[in-house]
PDB file of C-alpha atoms in Angstrom:
ATOM      1  CA  MET A 638     -22.973  99.550 122.607  1.00  0.00           C
ATOM      2  CA  LEU A 639     -19.406 100.727 121.937  1.00  0.00           C
ATOM      3  CA  THR A 640     -20.605 104.264 121.198  1.00  0.00           C
ATOM      4  CA  LYS A 641     -22.513 104.340 124.500  1.00  0.00           C
ATOM      5  CA  GLU A 642     -19.359 103.246 126.328  1.00  0.00           C
ATOM      6  CA  PHE A 643     -17.371 105.937 124.521  1.00  0.00           C
ATOM      7  CA  TYR A 644     -19.851 108.630 125.530  1.00  0.00           C
ATOM      8  CA  HIS A 645     -19.983 107.389 129.137  1.00  0.00           C
ATOM      9  CA  HIS A 646     -16.204 107.429 129.453  1.00  0.00           C
ATOM     10  CA  ALA A 647     -16.015 110.808 127.742  1.00  0.00           C
ATOM     11  CA  CYS A 648     -18.314 112.193 130.443  1.00  0.00           C
ATOM     12  CA  VAL A 649     -16.145 110.551 133.100  1.00  0.00           C
ATOM     13  CA  SER A 650     -12.959 112.020 131.599  1.00  0.00           C
ATOM     14  CA  ARG A 651     -14.524 115.479 131.437  1.00  0.00           C
ATOM     15  CA  LEU A 652     -15.681 115.366 135.061  1.00  0.00           C
ATOM     16  CA  ALA A 653     -12.222 114.172 136.147  1.00  0.00           C
ATOM     17  CA  TYR A 654     -11.018 117.755 135.571  1.00  0.00           C
ATOM     18  CA  LYS A 655     -13.008 118.880 138.615  1.00  0.00           C
ATOM     19  CA  ASP A 656     -11.790 118.609 142.202  1.00  0.00           C
ATOM     20  CA  LEU A 657     -13.901 116.603 144.602  1.00  0.00           C
ATOM     21  CA  ASP A 658     -16.508 118.549 146.576  1.00  0.00           C
ATOM     22  CA  THR A 659     -20.172 118.089 147.489  1.00  0.00           C
ATOM     23  CA  GLU A 660     -21.467 119.215 144.089  1.00  0.00           C
ATOM     24  CA  VAL A 661     -18.995 117.061 142.183  1.00  0.00           C
ATOM     25  CA  ARG A 662     -19.990 114.055 144.310  1.00  0.00           C
ATOM     26  CA  LYS A 663     -23.540 114.630 143.085  1.00  0.00           C
ATOM     27  CA  GLU A 664     -22.292 114.713 139.497  1.00  0.00           C
ATOM     28  CA  TRP A 665     -20.463 111.414 139.992  1.00  0.00           C
ATOM     29  CA  LYS A 666     -23.602 109.923 141.494  1.00  0.00           C
ATOM     30  CA  ALA A 667     -25.566 111.106 138.445  1.00  0.00           C
ATOM     31  CA  LEU A 668     -23.107 109.124 136.308  1.00  0.00           C
ATOM     32  CA  GLY A 669     -23.875 106.054 138.386  1.00  0.00           C
ATOM     33  CA  PHE A 670     -20.978 105.931 140.849  1.00  0.00           C
ATOM     34  CA  THR A 671     -21.567 105.336 144.553  1.00  0.00           C
ATOM     35  CA  SER A 672     -17.918 105.106 145.617  1.00  0.00           C
ATOM     36  CA  VAL A 673     -15.574 108.012 144.832  1.00  0.00           C
ATOM     37  CA  ALA A 674     -11.908 108.408 145.768  1.00  0.00           C
ATOM     38  CA  PHE A 675      -9.810 111.352 144.537  1.00  0.00           C
ATOM     39  CA  PHE A 676      -6.012 111.562 144.542  1.00  0.00           C
ATOM     40  CA  ASP A 677      -3.936 114.686 143.938  1.00  0.00           C
ATOM     41  CA  ILE A 678      -0.226 114.021 144.284  1.00  0.00           C
ATOM     42  CA  GLU A 679       2.260 116.705 143.281  1.00  0.00           C
ATOM     43  CA  GLY A 680      -0.013 117.979 140.522  1.00  0.00           C
ATOM     44  CA  ALA A 681      -1.039 114.557 139.169  1.00  0.00           C
ATOM     45  CA  GLN A 682      -4.717 113.704 139.699  1.00  0.00           C
ATOM     46  CA  ALA A 683      -6.926 110.656 139.364  1.00  0.00           C
ATOM     47  CA  TYR A 684     -10.304 109.332 140.436  1.00  0.00           C
ATOM     48  CA  VAL A 685     -11.091 105.740 141.376  1.00  0.00           C
ATOM     49  CA  LEU A 686     -14.842 105.213 141.080  1.00  0.00           C
ATOM     50  CA  GLY A 687     -17.074 102.276 141.829  1.00  0.00           C
ATOM     51  CA  ASN A 688     -20.591 100.893 141.803  1.00  0.00           C
ATOM     52  CA  LYS A 689     -22.076  97.404 141.927  1.00  0.00           C
ATOM     53  CA  GLU A 690     -21.262  96.680 138.279  1.00  0.00           C
ATOM     54  CA  ARG A 691     -17.806  98.179 137.671  1.00  0.00           C
ATOM     55  CA  ILE A 692     -14.752 100.062 138.843  1.00  0.00           C
ATOM     56  CA  THR A 693     -13.507 102.986 136.756  1.00  0.00           C
ATOM     57  CA  VAL A 694     -10.132 104.698 136.987  1.00  0.00           C
ATOM     58  CA  ALA A 695     -10.067 108.177 135.443  1.00  0.00           C
ATOM     59  CA  PHE A 696      -6.861 110.193 135.082  1.00  0.00           C
ATOM     60  CA  ARG A 697      -6.959 113.972 134.704  1.00  0.00           C
ATOM     61  CA  GLY A 698      -5.434 115.609 131.646  1.00  0.00           C
ATOM     62  CA  THR A 699      -3.208 118.624 131.133  1.00  0.00           C
ATOM     63  CA  GLU A 700      -4.030 121.769 133.075  1.00  0.00           C
ATOM     64  CA  PRO A 701      -2.195 124.926 131.883  1.00  0.00           C
ATOM     65  CA  THR A 702      -1.963 126.174 135.471  1.00  0.00           C
ATOM     66  CA  GLU A 703      -0.078 123.047 136.621  1.00  0.00           C
ATOM     67  CA  LYS A 704       3.666 123.380 135.978  1.00  0.00           C
ATOM     68  CA  SER A 705       4.140 119.620 136.411  1.00  0.00           C
ATOM     69  CA  ASP A 706       1.631 118.969 133.600  1.00  0.00           C
ATOM     70  CA  ILE A 707       3.452 121.307 131.228  1.00  0.00           C
ATOM     71  CA  PHE A 708       6.843 119.792 132.037  1.00  0.00           C
ATOM     72  CA  ALA A 709       5.399 116.284 131.631  1.00  0.00           C
ATOM     73  CA  ASP A 710       4.161 117.159 128.156  1.00  0.00           C
ATOM     74  CA  LEU A 711       7.539 118.600 127.122  1.00  0.00           C
ATOM     75  CA  GLU A 712       9.813 115.896 128.572  1.00  0.00           C
ATOM     76  CA  ALA A 713       9.911 113.613 125.531  1.00  0.00           C
ATOM     77  CA  THR A 714      12.786 111.290 126.418  1.00  0.00           C
ATOM     78  CA  HIS A 715      12.332 107.565 127.110  1.00  0.00           C
ATOM     79  CA  GLU A 716      11.819 105.899 130.516  1.00  0.00           C
ATOM     80  CA  ARG A 717      11.220 102.122 130.696  1.00  0.00           C
ATOM     81  CA  GLY A 718       9.822 102.136 127.187  1.00  0.00           C
ATOM     82  CA  PHE A 719       7.526 105.118 127.773  1.00  0.00           C
ATOM     83  CA  HIS A 720       7.559 108.909 127.340  1.00  0.00           C
ATOM     84  CA  GLU A 721       9.501 110.003 130.432  1.00  0.00           C
ATOM     85  CA  GLY A 722       7.274 112.946 131.360  1.00  0.00           C
ATOM     86  CA  PHE A 723       4.100 110.851 131.173  1.00  0.00           C
ATOM     87  CA  PHE A 724       5.711 107.992 133.080  1.00  0.00           C
ATOM     88  CA  GLU A 725       6.781 110.307 135.912  1.00  0.00           C
ATOM     89  CA  GLU A 726       3.185 111.524 136.295  1.00  0.00           C
ATOM     90  CA  TYR A 727       1.999 107.908 136.391  1.00  0.00           C
ATOM     91  CA  GLU A 728       4.567 107.058 139.096  1.00  0.00           C
ATOM     92  CA  LYS A 729       3.179 109.789 141.360  1.00  0.00           C
ATOM     93  CA  LEU A 730      -0.232 108.112 141.347  1.00  0.00           C
ATOM     94  CA  GLU A 731       0.794 104.483 140.953  1.00  0.00           C
ATOM     95  CA  LEU A 732       0.708 103.238 144.560  1.00  0.00           C
ATOM     96  CA  LYS A 733      -2.446 105.091 145.639  1.00  0.00           C
ATOM     97  CA  VAL A 734      -4.491 104.173 142.579  1.00  0.00           C
ATOM     98  CA  HIS A 735      -3.464 100.503 142.509  1.00  0.00           C
ATOM     99  CA  ALA A 736      -4.157 100.232 146.259  1.00  0.00           C
ATOM    100  CA  GLU A 737      -7.628 101.768 145.909  1.00  0.00           C
ATOM    101  CA  VAL A 738      -8.530  99.454 143.019  1.00  0.00           C
ATOM    102  CA  ALA A 739      -7.331  96.452 145.060  1.00  0.00           C
ATOM    103  CA  LYS A 740      -9.420  97.610 148.031  1.00  0.00           C
ATOM    104  CA  LEU A 741     -12.575  97.858 145.937  1.00  0.00           C
ATOM    105  CA  MET A 742     -11.875  94.516 144.247  1.00  0.00           C
ATOM    106  CA  GLY A 743     -11.423  92.964 147.677  1.00  0.00           C
ATOM    107  CA  ARG A 744     -14.978  93.921 148.564  1.00  0.00           C
ATOM    108  CA  LYS A 745     -16.414  92.615 145.289  1.00  0.00           C
ATOM    109  CA  ALA A 746     -14.728  91.526 142.068  1.00  0.00           C
ATOM    110  CA  ARG A 747     -15.856  93.689 139.155  1.00  0.00           C
ATOM    111  CA  PRO A 748     -14.499  94.640 135.731  1.00  0.00           C
ATOM    112  CA  VAL A 749     -12.115  97.582 135.802  1.00  0.00           C
ATOM    113  CA  TYR A 750     -12.330 100.271 133.110  1.00  0.00           C
ATOM    114  CA  VAL A 751      -9.689 102.944 132.598  1.00  0.00           C
ATOM    115  CA  THR A 752     -10.058 106.311 130.881  1.00  0.00           C
ATOM    116  CA  GLY A 753      -8.519 109.732 130.401  1.00  0.00           C
ATOM    117  CA  HIS A 754      -8.092 112.714 128.082  1.00  0.00           C
ATOM    118  CA  SER A 755      -4.856 114.280 126.832  1.00  0.00           C
ATOM    119  CA  LEU A 756      -2.131 113.812 129.466  1.00  0.00           C
ATOM    120  CA  GLY A 757      -4.711 111.778 131.409  1.00  0.00           C
ATOM    121  CA  ALA A 758      -5.056 109.457 128.420  1.00  0.00           C
ATOM    122  CA  ALA A 759      -1.298 108.910 128.339  1.00  0.00           C
ATOM    123  CA  ILE A 760      -1.220 108.106 132.068  1.00  0.00           C
ATOM    124  CA  ALA A 761      -4.253 105.821 131.688  1.00  0.00           C
ATOM    125  CA  SER A 762      -2.428 103.948 128.924  1.00  0.00           C
ATOM    126  CA  ILE A 763       0.656 103.411 131.071  1.00  0.00           C
ATOM    127  CA  PHE A 764      -1.527 102.273 133.978  1.00  0.00           C
ATOM    128  CA  CYS A 765      -2.962  99.527 131.759  1.00  0.00           C
ATOM    129  CA  PHE A 766       0.504  98.190 130.941  1.00  0.00           C
ATOM    130  CA  TYR A 767       0.875  97.581 134.694  1.00  0.00           C
ATOM    131  CA  TYR A 768      -2.731  96.443 135.229  1.00  0.00           C
ATOM    132  CA  PRO A 769      -3.377  93.937 132.403  1.00  0.00           C
ATOM    133  CA  GLU A 770      -6.498  92.670 134.203  1.00  0.00           C
ATOM    134  CA  ALA A 771      -8.412  95.797 133.155  1.00  0.00           C
ATOM    135  CA  GLU A 772     -11.490  95.169 131.037  1.00  0.00           C
ATOM    136  CA  ALA A 773     -10.897  98.039 128.600  1.00  0.00           C
ATOM    137  CA  LEU A 774      -9.128 101.354 128.103  1.00  0.00           C
ATOM    138  CA  TYR A 775     -10.953 104.349 126.587  1.00  0.00           C
ATOM    139  CA  THR A 776      -8.856 107.382 125.674  1.00  0.00           C
ATOM    140  CA  PHE A 777      -9.583 110.760 124.105  1.00  0.00           C
ATOM    141  CA  GLY A 778      -6.965 112.902 122.371  1.00  0.00           C
ATOM    142  CA  CYS A 779      -4.201 110.564 123.526  1.00  0.00           C
ATOM    143  CA  PRO A 780      -0.620 111.547 122.677  1.00  0.00           C
ATOM    144  CA  ARG A 781       1.928 108.958 121.593  1.00  0.00           C
ATOM    145  CA  ASN A 782       3.311 107.553 124.830  1.00  0.00           C
ATOM    146  CA  ALA A 783       5.063 104.219 124.244  1.00  0.00           C
ATOM    147  CA  ALA A 784       8.193 103.206 122.381  1.00  0.00           C
ATOM    148  CA  TRP A 785       7.701 101.091 119.266  1.00  0.00           C
ATOM    149  CA  SER A 786       8.918  97.945 121.013  1.00  0.00           C
ATOM    150  CA  LYS A 787       6.824  98.617 124.132  1.00  0.00           C
ATOM    151  CA  ALA A 788       3.503  99.424 122.438  1.00  0.00           C
ATOM    152  CA  LYS A 789       2.932  95.829 121.309  1.00  0.00           C
ATOM    153  CA  GLU A 790       3.045  94.631 124.942  1.00  0.00           C
ATOM    154  CA  LEU A 791      -0.301  96.215 125.867  1.00  0.00           C
ATOM    155  CA  LYS A 792      -2.800  93.412 126.601  1.00  0.00           C
ATOM    156  CA  VAL A 793      -5.808  95.561 127.558  1.00  0.00           C
ATOM    157  CA  PRO A 794      -8.240  96.377 124.695  1.00  0.00           C
ATOM    158  CA  HIS A 795      -7.633 100.044 123.909  1.00  0.00           C
ATOM    159  CA  PHE A 796     -10.323 102.096 122.190  1.00  0.00           C
ATOM    160  CA  ARG A 797      -8.643 105.337 121.119  1.00  0.00           C
ATOM    161  CA  CYS A 798     -10.861 108.236 120.079  1.00  0.00           C
ATOM    162  CA  VAL A 799      -9.437 111.108 117.981  1.00  0.00           C
ATOM    163  CA  ASN A 800     -11.466 114.150 116.952  1.00  0.00           C
ATOM    164  CA  ASN A 801     -10.671 115.452 113.424  1.00  0.00           C
ATOM    165  CA  ASN A 802      -7.629 117.766 113.678  1.00  0.00           C
ATOM    166  CA  ASP A 803      -6.923 117.286 117.392  1.00  0.00           C
ATOM    167  CA  ILE A 804      -3.276 118.318 117.681  1.00  0.00           C
ATOM    168  CA  VAL A 805      -2.302 116.246 120.732  1.00  0.00           C
ATOM    169  CA  PRO A 806      -2.413 112.757 119.108  1.00  0.00           C
ATOM    170  CA  LYS A 807       0.198 114.064 116.660  1.00  0.00           C
ATOM    171  CA  VAL A 808       2.812 114.456 119.419  1.00  0.00           C
ATOM    172  CA  PRO A 809       5.454 113.474 120.315  1.00  0.00           C
ATOM    173  CA  PRO A 810       6.565 112.999 116.694  1.00  0.00           C
ATOM    174  CA  VAL A 811       7.213 109.496 115.406  1.00  0.00           C
ATOM    175  CA  PHE A 812      10.893 110.233 114.721  1.00  0.00           C
ATOM    176  CA  LEU A 813      11.478 110.447 118.492  1.00  0.00           C
ATOM    177  CA  GLY A 814      10.580 106.767 118.741  1.00  0.00           C
ATOM    178  CA  PHE A 815       7.002 106.916 120.054  1.00  0.00           C
ATOM    179  CA  LYS A 816       3.898 105.361 118.537  1.00  0.00           C
ATOM    180  CA  HIS A 817       0.181 104.901 119.136  1.00  0.00           C
ATOM    181  CA  HIS A 818      -1.438 101.644 120.163  1.00  0.00           C
ATOM    182  CA  GLY A 819      -5.019 100.440 120.304  1.00  0.00           C
ATOM    183  CA  GLU A 820      -7.972 100.653 117.935  1.00  0.00           C
ATOM    184  CA  LEU A 821      -8.537 104.072 116.390  1.00  0.00           C
ATOM    185  CA  HIS A 822     -12.064 105.520 116.383  1.00  0.00           C
ATOM    186  CA  TYR A 823     -11.927 108.700 114.328  1.00  0.00           C
ATOM    187  CA  ILE A 824     -14.496 111.503 114.592  1.00  0.00           C
ATOM    188  CA  ASN A 825     -14.710 113.212 111.216  1.00  0.00           C
ATOM    189  CA  PHE A 826     -15.359 116.871 110.395  1.00  0.00           C
ATOM    190  CA  TYR A 827     -19.118 116.241 110.485  1.00  0.00           C
ATOM    191  CA  GLY A 828     -18.940 114.818 114.018  1.00  0.00           C
ATOM    192  CA  ASN A 829     -19.461 111.166 113.054  1.00  0.00           C
ATOM    193  CA  ILE A 830     -17.319 108.177 114.046  1.00  0.00           C
ATOM    194  CA  ARG A 831     -16.017 106.663 110.826  1.00  0.00           C
ATOM    195  CA  LYS A 832     -13.410 104.141 109.724  1.00  0.00           C
ATOM    196  CA  MET A 833     -11.326 106.002 107.172  1.00  0.00           C
ATOM    197  CA  THR A 834      -8.176 105.399 105.170  1.00  0.00           C
ATOM    198  CA  TRP A 835      -5.136 107.604 105.624  1.00  0.00           C
ATOM    199  CA  TRP A 836      -6.075 109.514 102.455  1.00  0.00           C
ATOM    200  CA  GLN A 837      -9.694 110.006 103.591  1.00  0.00           C
ATOM    201  CA  ARG A 838      -8.494 111.335 106.937  1.00  0.00           C
ATOM    202  CA  PHE A 839      -6.079 113.683 105.170  1.00  0.00           C
ATOM    203  CA  LYS A 840      -8.924 115.139 103.097  1.00  0.00           C
ATOM    204  CA  ASP A 841     -11.210 115.291 106.129  1.00  0.00           C
ATOM    205  CA  GLY A 842      -8.552 117.207 108.024  1.00  0.00           C
ATOM    206  CA  TRP A 843      -8.510 119.844 105.300  1.00  0.00           C
ATOM    207  CA  ARG A 844     -12.289 120.211 105.626  1.00  0.00           C
ATOM    208  CA  GLY A 845     -11.744 121.161 109.247  1.00  0.00           C
ATOM    209  CA  ARG A 846      -8.930 123.563 108.453  1.00  0.00           C
ATOM    210  CA  ARG A 847     -10.887 125.311 105.700  1.00  0.00           C
ATOM    211  CA  ALA A 848     -13.876 125.723 108.012  1.00  0.00           C
ATOM    212  CA  ALA A 849     -11.596 127.218 110.660  1.00  0.00           C
ATOM    213  CA  TRP A 850     -10.055 129.651 108.177  1.00  0.00           C
ATOM    214  CA  ARG A 851     -13.525 130.817 107.113  1.00  0.00           C
ATOM    215  CA  LYS A 852     -14.123 131.691 110.760  1.00  0.00           C
ATOM    216  CA  LYS A 853     -10.748 133.464 110.813  1.00  0.00           C
ATOM    217  CA  GLU A 854      -9.281 130.807 113.089  1.00  0.00           C
ATOM    218  CA  ILE A 855      -5.634 130.111 112.263  1.00  0.00           C
ATOM    219  CA  PHE A 856      -5.784 126.523 113.495  1.00  0.00           C
ATOM    220  CA  ASP A 857      -8.544 124.250 114.805  1.00  0.00           C
ATOM    221  CA  GLY A 858      -6.309 121.593 116.413  1.00  0.00           C
ATOM    222  CA  VAL A 859      -6.689 123.026 119.917  1.00  0.00           C
ATOM    223  CA  ARG A 860     -10.465 123.381 119.643  1.00  0.00           C
ATOM    224  CA  ASP A 861     -10.765 119.816 118.381  1.00  0.00           C
ATOM    225  CA  HIS A 862      -8.814 118.687 121.459  1.00  0.00           C
ATOM    226  CA  SER A 863     -11.444 120.059 123.846  1.00  0.00           C
ATOM    227  CA  MET A 864     -13.088 117.417 126.039  1.00  0.00           C
ATOM    228  CA  ASP A 865     -16.366 119.301 125.656  1.00  0.00           C
ATOM    229  CA  GLN A 866     -16.071 118.836 121.889  1.00  0.00           C
ATOM    230  CA  TYR A 867     -15.492 115.097 122.298  1.00  0.00           C
ATOM    231  CA  CYS A 868     -18.540 114.792 124.544  1.00  0.00           C
ATOM    232  CA  LYS A 869     -20.746 116.719 122.146  1.00  0.00           C
ATOM    233  CA  CYS A 870     -19.749 114.575 119.148  1.00  0.00           C
ATOM    234  CA  LEU A 871     -20.118 111.314 121.028  1.00  0.00           C
ATOM    235  CA  GLU A 872     -23.473 112.315 122.477  1.00  0.00           C
ATOM    236  CA  ASP A 873     -24.710 113.019 118.934  1.00  0.00           C
ATOM    237  CA  ASN A 874     -23.449 109.555 117.887  1.00  0.00           C
ATOM    238  CA  ASP A 875     -25.132 107.860 120.858  1.00  0.00           C
TER     239      ASP A 875
END
């Protein structure tokens, strides 16, 4: 059941990269959503989606063409216990997203799920600190976003998916005072979700690097960060 939820939210996070138009509405409907609201505020984007069974909030990740996304990724100082750049992106969306969730909940109470990839995963995490009623948080390639003292305050169950050598979960570095939170679900070199020790993950990472070098790729961390890659692996695990 957990793998199915992972794959579903991976598909949601991937589609969140698209702007809302008639064709995208059809894609959301194919994923089971009948209510779709899209917010784009100063380069920060999010969807609030609904059907009879659930409400899903999906935050969009880093886009190289968006200057605000790049600056958010680089601004690694602290703000209220969070990575300042990520927190500023969350603040842009905060009022609109919370209001839309409240509106949908007012019509019918349903569990709220939250998801995102990359920068979107970081924003989704911060959202859940301020919306502890959420049922669960599913993130993909999530960077470290909370201070050590703040991370333990998260009440929402967080299922954190990391694909092999994905570079983004390795930043910002620990020595800057940031850490991960939630339950790690690691996708190994062979594309399978496995619980592995630190040493097993270290060896598995070298499998990925060696395979990349054989293909004359200098580094596979960016490829492993691709949302398409996450979807493919999770579909195979489904």
